[in-house]
Coordinates of C-alpha atoms and ligand atoms in Angstrom, one line a residue:
M1 CA -40.7 -4.2 4.7
I2 CA -38.1 -3.6 1.9
V3 CA -35.7 -1.0 2.3
D4 CA -34.4 1.0 -0.6
A5 CA -30.8 0.6 -1.7
D6 CA -29.0 2.4 -4.4
L7 CA -27.0 -0.7 -5.7
L8 CA -27.7 -4.8 -5.2
I9 CA -25.0 -6.9 -6.3
H10 CA -26.6 -10.4 -6.0
S11 CA -26.2 -14.2 -7.0
A12 CA -22.4 -14.0 -6.5
A13 CA -21.0 -17.7 -6.5
Q14 CA -18.8 -16.1 -3.5
V15 CA -18.9 -13.0 -1.6
V16 CA -15.7 -13.1 0.7
T17 CA -16.1 -10.4 3.4
C18 CA -12.6 -10.5 4.9
V19 CA -14.3 -9.2 8.2
A20 CA -12.1 -8.9 11.1
D21 CA -12.1 -6.3 14.1
A22 CA -8.2 -6.5 14.6
P23 CA -5.5 -7.6 12.0
K24 CA -5.9 -11.2 11.1
R25 CA -3.1 -13.5 12.2
G26 CA -2.5 -17.2 12.8
A27 CA -5.4 -19.2 11.4
A28 CA -7.6 -16.2 11.0
M29 CA -5.6 -15.4 8.1
Q30 CA -6.8 -18.7 6.4
D31 CA -10.6 -17.2 6.8
V32 CA -11.9 -15.1 4.1
G33 CA -15.6 -15.0 5.5
L34 CA -17.1 -16.9 2.7
I35 CA -21.0 -16.6 1.9
S36 CA -21.9 -18.8 -1.0
D37 CA -24.3 -17.5 -3.2
G38 CA -24.1 -14.1 -1.7
A39 CA -25.4 -10.5 -2.3
V40 CA -24.4 -7.1 -1.0
A41 CA -26.7 -4.2 -0.7
V42 CA -25.3 -0.6 -1.0
K43 CA -26.4 2.8 -0.2
D44 CA -25.0 6.4 0.2
G45 CA -21.6 4.8 -0.6
R46 CA -21.6 2.4 2.2
I47 CA -22.4 -0.9 2.4
L48 CA -26.0 -1.7 3.9
A49 CA -26.0 -5.4 4.5
V50 CA -23.9 -8.4 3.2
G51 CA -25.5 -12.0 3.3
P52 CA -27.1 -14.8 1.2
T53 CA -28.9 -13.5 -1.7
E54 CA -32.1 -15.1 -0.8
S55 CA -32.4 -13.2 2.5
I56 CA -30.8 -10.0 0.9
R57 CA -33.3 -9.9 -1.7
E58 CA -36.2 -10.1 0.8
R59 CA -35.1 -7.4 2.7
Y60 CA -33.3 -5.0 0.0
S61 CA -34.3 -3.5 -3.4
A62 CA -32.7 -1.1 -5.5
G63 CA -32.7 0.8 -8.8
Q64 CA -29.4 -0.7 -9.9
T65 CA -28.6 -4.3 -9.8
I66 CA -25.4 -6.6 -10.8
N67 CA -26.1 -10.1 -11.5
A68 CA -22.8 -11.5 -10.4
S69 CA -23.7 -15.5 -11.0
G70 CA -20.6 -17.4 -11.6
Q71 CA -18.4 -14.8 -10.3
I72 CA -17.2 -13.6 -7.1
V73 CA -17.6 -10.3 -4.8
C74 CA -14.7 -9.3 -2.6
P75 CA -13.3 -6.2 -1.0
G76 CA -11.5 -3.7 -3.1
F77 CA -7.7 -4.0 -2.6
V78 CA -5.5 -2.0 -0.5
D79 CA -2.1 -1.2 -1.6
P80 CA -0.2 -0.3 1.5
H81 CA 3.0 0.6 0.1
T82 CA 3.7 2.7 -3.0
H83 CA 6.2 5.1 -4.3
V84 CA 3.7 5.6 -7.5
V85 CA 4.5 9.2 -7.9
Y86 CA 7.7 10.1 -9.7
A87 CA 9.4 11.3 -12.9
G88 CA 11.1 9.5 -15.4
D89 CA 11.9 5.6 -15.4
R90 CA 15.0 3.4 -14.6
I91 CA 14.9 1.2 -17.7
G92 CA 18.9 1.6 -17.6
E93 CA 19.2 0.4 -14.5
F94 CA 17.2 -2.3 -15.3
E95 CA 19.4 -3.1 -18.1
Q96 CA 22.7 -3.0 -15.7
R97 CA 21.0 -5.4 -13.3
I98 CA 20.5 -7.8 -16.3
R99 CA 24.0 -7.6 -16.8
G100 CA 24.9 -8.5 -13.3
A101 CA 25.0 -5.2 -11.0
T102 CA 23.0 -5.1 -7.7
Y103 CA 20.6 -2.6 -6.7
L104 CA 22.7 -1.8 -3.6
E105 CA 25.8 -1.3 -6.0
I106 CA 23.6 1.0 -8.5
M107 CA 22.7 3.1 -5.5
A108 CA 25.9 3.4 -3.8
A109 CA 27.5 4.6 -7.5
G110 CA 24.7 7.7 -7.1
G111 CA 21.9 5.8 -9.2
G112 CA 18.7 4.4 -7.6
I113 CA 16.6 6.8 -5.5
V114 CA 18.6 9.6 -6.4
S115 CA 18.6 9.2 -10.2
T116 CA 14.8 9.3 -9.7
M117 CA 14.9 12.4 -7.5
R118 CA 16.8 14.4 -10.2
A119 CA 14.0 13.9 -12.7
T120 CA 11.5 14.6 -9.9
R121 CA 12.9 17.6 -9.0
Q122 CA 12.7 19.1 -12.3
A123 CA 9.0 18.0 -12.9
S124 CA 6.1 20.6 -11.8
V125 CA 3.1 19.4 -9.8
E126 CA 1.1 19.1 -13.0
E127 CA 3.9 17.0 -14.9
L128 CA 3.9 14.7 -11.7
V129 CA 0.0 14.3 -11.6
E130 CA 0.5 13.6 -15.6
A131 CA 2.8 10.8 -15.1
T132 CA 1.3 9.2 -12.2
L133 CA -2.3 9.0 -13.7
P134 CA -2.0 6.2 -16.1
R135 CA -0.3 4.1 -13.4
L136 CA -3.2 4.7 -10.9
A137 CA -5.7 4.0 -13.8
Q138 CA -4.0 0.5 -14.1
M139 CA -4.0 -0.3 -10.5
L140 CA -7.8 0.8 -10.4
R141 CA -8.2 -1.7 -13.2
L142 CA -6.2 -4.4 -11.2
G143 CA -8.6 -3.8 -8.4
T144 CA -6.6 -1.3 -6.1
T145 CA -9.2 1.1 -4.4
T146 CA -7.1 2.6 -1.8
A147 CA -3.2 2.9 -1.8
E148 CA -0.8 4.6 0.4
V149 CA 1.8 6.8 -1.4
K150 CA 5.1 8.2 -0.2
T151 CA 6.9 11.0 -0.9
G152 CA 10.8 10.6 -1.1
Y153 CA 11.8 11.5 -4.4
G154 CA 12.3 15.2 -3.8
L155 CA 14.5 15.2 -0.7
D156 CA 14.8 18.7 -0.3
L157 CA 11.6 20.9 1.5
V158 CA 10.3 22.3 -1.9
S159 CA 10.4 19.1 -3.8
E160 CA 9.0 16.9 -0.9
L161 CA 6.1 19.8 -0.4
K162 CA 5.9 19.5 -4.5
M163 CA 5.2 16.0 -4.1
L164 CA 2.7 16.0 -1.5
E165 CA 0.9 18.6 -3.5
A166 CA 1.0 16.1 -6.3
I167 CA -0.5 13.5 -4.0
A168 CA -3.3 16.0 -3.0
A169 CA -4.1 16.6 -6.7
L170 CA -4.0 13.0 -7.7
D171 CA -6.3 11.9 -4.8
L172 CA -8.9 14.4 -6.0
A173 CA -8.4 13.7 -9.5
Q174 CA -8.9 10.2 -9.9
P175 CA -11.1 7.1 -7.9
I176 CA -8.2 5.6 -5.8
D177 CA -8.4 6.8 -2.4
L178 CA -4.6 7.7 -1.6
V179 CA -3.0 8.0 1.7
P180 CA -0.1 10.3 2.2
T181 CA 3.3 9.3 3.6
F182 CA 6.1 11.6 4.3
L183 CA 9.6 10.1 3.5
P184 CA 12.4 12.6 3.1
A185 CA 14.7 10.4 4.6
H186 CA 14.4 7.9 1.4
A187 CA 18.0 8.7 0.4
V188 CA 20.6 11.1 1.6
P189 CA 20.5 13.5 -1.5
P190 CA 24.0 14.7 -3.2
E191 CA 24.0 18.1 -1.6
F192 CA 24.4 16.2 1.7
N193 CA 26.7 14.0 0.5
G194 CA 28.7 12.4 3.4
R195 CA 26.8 14.2 5.8
S196 CA 23.8 12.3 6.4
A197 CA 23.8 13.5 10.1
A198 CA 23.3 16.9 9.1
Y199 CA 20.5 15.9 6.6
V200 CA 19.0 14.2 9.4
D201 CA 18.9 17.4 11.5
W202 CA 17.4 19.0 8.3
V203 CA 14.6 16.7 8.2
V204 CA 13.7 16.6 11.8
N205 CA 14.3 20.4 12.5
E206 CA 12.4 21.7 9.3
M207 CA 11.1 19.2 6.7
I208 CA 8.9 17.2 9.3
P209 CA 7.6 20.6 10.8
A210 CA 6.7 22.2 7.4
A211 CA 5.0 18.7 6.0
A212 CA 2.8 18.3 9.3
D213 CA 1.5 22.1 8.8
W214 CA 1.1 21.3 5.1
Y215 CA -0.9 18.1 6.2
R216 CA -3.0 20.5 8.7
N217 CA -4.0 22.7 6.1
S218 CA -4.6 19.9 3.1
H219 CA -7.9 18.0 2.3
F220 CA -6.9 14.8 3.8
A221 CA -7.1 16.5 7.5
K222 CA -10.1 18.4 6.8
D223 CA -12.4 16.1 5.1
S224 CA -15.6 14.5 6.8
E225 CA -14.7 11.4 9.2
L226 CA -15.2 8.8 6.7
S227 CA -12.8 10.4 4.1
R228 CA -10.2 11.6 6.6
R229 CA -6.8 10.2 5.9
P230 CA -4.1 9.6 8.3
F231 CA -0.7 11.2 7.3
F232 CA 2.3 8.8 8.1
N233 CA 6.2 9.6 8.5
D234 CA 8.5 6.9 7.0
I235 CA 12.1 6.3 6.7
F236 CA 14.4 4.0 4.8
C237 CA 16.6 2.1 7.6
E238 CA 19.5 0.7 5.7
Q239 CA 23.1 0.5 5.0
N240 CA 24.1 3.5 2.7
A241 CA 20.6 5.2 3.7
F242 CA 19.9 5.7 7.2
D243 CA 20.9 3.8 10.5
L244 CA 19.0 2.8 13.5
D245 CA 19.6 6.0 15.7
Q246 CA 18.7 8.2 12.8
S247 CA 15.6 6.3 12.0
R248 CA 14.5 6.7 15.9
R249 CA 15.3 10.5 15.4
V250 CA 13.2 10.9 12.3
L251 CA 10.3 8.8 13.7
E252 CA 9.8 10.4 17.0
A253 CA 10.3 13.6 15.3
G254 CA 7.2 12.8 13.5
I255 CA 5.1 11.1 16.3
A256 CA 5.9 14.5 18.1
H257 CA 4.1 16.3 15.2
G258 CA 1.1 13.9 15.0
L259 CA 2.5 11.9 12.4
P260 CA 2.2 8.0 12.9
A261 CA 5.5 5.8 11.8
K262 CA 6.1 3.5 9.2
I263 CA 9.7 1.9 8.5
H264 CA 11.3 0.4 5.7
A265 CA 13.3 -2.2 7.6
D266 CA 15.3 -5.5 6.7
E267 CA 15.2 -5.0 3.2
F268 CA 18.7 -5.8 2.7
T269 CA 20.2 -5.8 6.3
S270 CA 18.9 -6.2 9.6
L271 CA 19.6 -3.0 11.5
G272 CA 17.2 -3.6 14.5
G273 CA 14.4 -1.6 12.4
V274 CA 11.7 -4.0 13.7
G275 CA 12.4 -3.4 17.3
L276 CA 12.3 0.2 16.6
A277 CA 8.5 -0.2 15.1
V278 CA 7.4 -2.3 18.1
E279 CA 8.9 0.0 20.6
L280 CA 7.2 3.2 18.7
G281 CA 4.2 1.6 17.8
A282 CA 4.4 1.8 14.1
A283 CA 1.2 1.2 11.8
S284 CA 3.8 -0.9 9.6
V285 CA 7.2 -2.2 9.1
D286 CA 7.7 -3.0 5.8
H287 CA 10.0 -5.5 3.9
L288 CA 11.2 -8.2 6.3
D289 CA 13.4 -10.1 3.9
A290 CA 16.5 -10.1 6.5
T291 CA 14.6 -10.2 9.5
T292 CA 16.1 -12.5 12.2
P293 CA 13.8 -15.0 14.1
A294 CA 14.3 -12.9 17.2
D295 CA 12.9 -9.8 15.7
A296 CA 9.9 -11.9 14.2
A297 CA 8.8 -13.2 17.4
R298 CA 9.0 -9.4 18.6
L299 CA 6.8 -8.4 15.8
A300 CA 4.2 -11.4 16.3
A301 CA 3.8 -10.2 19.9
S302 CA 3.0 -6.7 18.7
G303 CA 0.3 -4.7 17.0
V304 CA 2.1 -3.6 14.2
V305 CA 1.5 -5.0 10.6
G306 CA 4.2 -6.4 8.9
I307 CA 4.0 -5.6 5.0
V308 CA 6.0 -7.7 2.7
L309 CA 6.8 -6.8 -0.8
P310 CA 7.7 -10.0 -3.1
A311 CA 7.3 -7.9 -6.4
V312 CA 10.6 -6.2 -5.2
N313 CA 12.6 -9.8 -5.0
F314 CA 10.9 -10.6 -8.2
N315 CA 11.6 -7.7 -9.8
L316 CA 15.3 -7.9 -8.8
G317 CA 15.7 -11.7 -10.2
S318 CA 16.3 -12.7 -6.5
H319 CA 15.4 -16.2 -5.5
E320 CA 15.0 -15.4 -1.9
F321 CA 12.1 -13.7 -0.3
A322 CA 10.9 -12.7 2.9
N323 CA 10.0 -15.5 5.3
A324 CA 6.2 -14.3 5.2
R325 CA 5.2 -18.1 6.0
G326 CA 7.5 -18.0 9.0
L327 CA 6.2 -14.5 10.0
I328 CA 2.6 -15.9 9.7
D329 CA 3.4 -19.1 11.6
A330 CA 5.1 -17.1 14.4
G331 CA 2.0 -14.9 14.7
A332 CA 2.5 -12.0 12.8
A333 CA -0.1 -9.7 11.2
I334 CA 1.4 -9.8 7.5
A335 CA 0.0 -7.8 4.6
L336 CA 1.1 -7.5 0.8
S337 CA 2.0 -4.7 -1.4
T338 CA 3.3 -4.1 -4.8
D339 CA 5.9 -1.3 -3.6
I340 CA 5.2 0.2 -7.2
N341 CA 8.4 2.4 -7.7
P342 CA 10.6 3.0 -10.8
G343 CA 13.7 1.0 -9.4
S344 CA 13.0 -1.9 -7.3
A345 CA 9.2 -2.7 -8.3
P346 CA 7.4 -1.4 -11.2
C347 CA 4.7 -3.4 -10.7
P348 CA 0.9 -2.3 -10.5
S349 CA -0.6 -5.5 -9.6
Q350 CA -1.5 -6.7 -6.1
P351 CA -3.0 -9.8 -7.9
L352 CA 0.6 -10.5 -9.4
V353 CA 1.8 -10.0 -5.6
M354 CA -0.5 -12.7 -4.4
A355 CA 0.6 -14.9 -7.4
I356 CA 4.3 -14.5 -6.0
A357 CA 3.6 -14.5 -2.4
T358 CA 1.6 -18.1 -2.9
R359 CA 4.4 -19.5 -4.8
Y360 CA 7.8 -18.1 -3.2
Q361 CA 6.5 -17.7 0.3
R362 CA 4.3 -20.2 0.6
L363 CA 1.2 -18.3 1.5
L364 CA -2.3 -19.9 0.9
P365 CA -4.7 -18.0 -1.5
A366 CA -6.9 -16.9 1.6
E367 CA -3.8 -15.4 3.3
A368 CA -2.6 -13.6 0.6
L369 CA -6.3 -12.0 -0.2
N370 CA -6.6 -11.3 3.4
A371 CA -3.3 -9.6 3.2
V372 CA -4.2 -7.3 0.5
T373 CA -7.4 -6.2 2.1
I374 CA -8.3 -6.1 5.7
N375 CA -4.6 -6.4 7.1
A376 CA -3.5 -3.9 4.4
A377 CA -6.5 -1.8 5.6
F378 CA -4.9 -2.0 9.4
G379 CA -1.4 -1.1 7.8
V380 CA -2.7 2.5 6.5
G381 CA -4.9 3.2 9.7
L382 CA -8.0 2.8 7.7
A383 CA -9.6 -0.6 8.8
E384 CA -12.3 1.2 10.4
H385 CA -13.4 2.0 6.9
I386 CA -12.2 -0.2 4.4
G387 CA -10.7 -3.7 3.6
S388 CA -13.8 -6.0 4.5
L389 CA -17.3 -5.9 3.2
A390 CA -19.4 -5.0 6.4
P391 CA -22.6 -3.1 7.0
G392 CA -21.1 0.8 7.5
K393 CA -18.0 0.4 5.7
Q394 CA -17.1 2.4 2.8
A395 CA -18.5 0.3 -0.3
D396 CA -15.4 -0.7 -2.5
L397 CA -15.8 -3.8 -3.7
L398 CA -14.6 -5.9 -6.7
V399 CA -16.5 -8.3 -8.8
I400 CA -14.0 -11.0 -10.2
N401 CA -14.8 -13.3 -12.9
S402 CA -14.2 -16.4 -11.5
S403 CA -16.6 -18.6 -9.3
D404 CA -13.5 -19.4 -6.8
Y405 CA -11.7 -16.5 -4.8
R406 CA -8.3 -18.9 -4.9
Q407 CA -8.3 -18.1 -8.8
L408 CA -7.1 -14.7 -7.7
A409 CA -3.8 -16.1 -6.5
Y410 CA -3.6 -19.2 -9.0
Q411 CA -3.8 -17.3 -12.2
F412 CA -1.2 -14.8 -13.1
G413 CA -0.4 -12.6 -16.0
G414 CA -4.2 -11.4 -16.9
N415 CA -6.9 -9.6 -14.9
L416 CA -10.0 -11.1 -13.5
V417 CA -11.3 -7.9 -12.2
S418 CA -14.5 -7.5 -14.1
A419 CA -16.2 -4.5 -12.3
V420 CA -14.9 -2.2 -9.6
V421 CA -17.5 -0.5 -7.2
K422 CA -16.1 2.5 -5.5
N423 CA -17.8 4.6 -2.7
G424 CA -20.9 2.7 -4.0
R425 CA -20.5 3.9 -7.5
L426 CA -19.8 1.2 -10.5
L427 CA -16.9 2.5 -12.4
S428 CA -16.5 2.2 -16.0
L429 CA -13.0 1.2 -16.6
Ligands
NIG501 O1 10.7 0.1 -1.1 N1 13.5 0.7 -0.7 C1 13.5 2.1 -0.6 N2 12.4 2.2 -1.3 C2 12.0 1.6 -2.4 C3 12.7 1.8 -3.6 C4 12.7 2.9 -4.3 C5 13.5 3.2 -5.4 O2 14.2 2.3 -6.0 O3 13.2 4.0 -6.0 C6 11.3 0.6 -1.9 O4 12.0 -0.9 -2.6
FE502 FE1 9.6 1.6 -0.4

């Protein structure tokens, strides 16, 4: 019997499924689940079947078909760490860095995150949405179909809630599914200068409870099972930001209010954030540039996903990168992300991140592809629904204009994405 599907993509030179029921680690990161001459059948926004074209065509027919001959089909990319909602830009700081200032020096002098905070506090929800839509459109054209998005440029209750409203409005206004993360502890705001302990009290006692209320009433919590999104709580654990004890207080307060933890750790300085992430069962620990071998072993022995962000190093003109090769070899589950933000990484492109990671961190193309799909999906708590091509999963997939998946990391500077299917619908880009 032939089953009716909505969409049949067939004759792909390669279908790469990236299937895994736990975050990929070790040798599994080199397995992309490759099917030659492959096909995917889609119905009601979900994947019905994946397999060789011949066997899929024997069992399924569809009103809409895509002949992907000479191309590959892969899962839509998941970008698991972004600060894509913000007002203004930091082009001046870009020039300051070219002239020799460092990111931490600019931050200590009152620029950096706090300068984007000033612009973001002045913007309305509508202005934030308007400013962010073109960035999300670019990410979509580059293959991102789900993105985590952090607050952290408001740094007071009203402005942080305004950012959450903007994230919710953006989720409904365009195709990329957004996963909200609360990050009021991104920097100490100027009104708390020299009083970071008082700011942490405020975050713990006022802001996190208010954000948890906001989430309960938002569509992210209320939607049907397939479209429900988690709500994470994050902190920047770093010199001149928040120390380890403060990070523990903030993340534990979030957990007490039902917000799973994420943490920015070891971006410049190793303060023990990896151990905290492991102890608290965080969804991810992000950056990992300054991670010690002992912490790498701790991460490898845990279920926490390590998210590395090499577009930051590239953007800061650094020649040093997180030791992602060593982390994978130690057995850690690694994901890759753009970290798109106006300061450390104005980068919308997961393929560019793959290009950097393969060259400077010695990931194989297969490892980089798993790191932007299934492992990234685990990093945002959504691997049950997205990140791989398997029956029952949300039909988020890409057609890539090449017959070899390795081209995704091998080429850079262009865009090989020729079609994006989101929730089973072929988008016009
Ligand atoms: O992940 N490190 C902290 N947060 C961002 C930078 C944000 C900014 O510079 O505006 C990051 O790199
Ligand atoms: Fe970040």
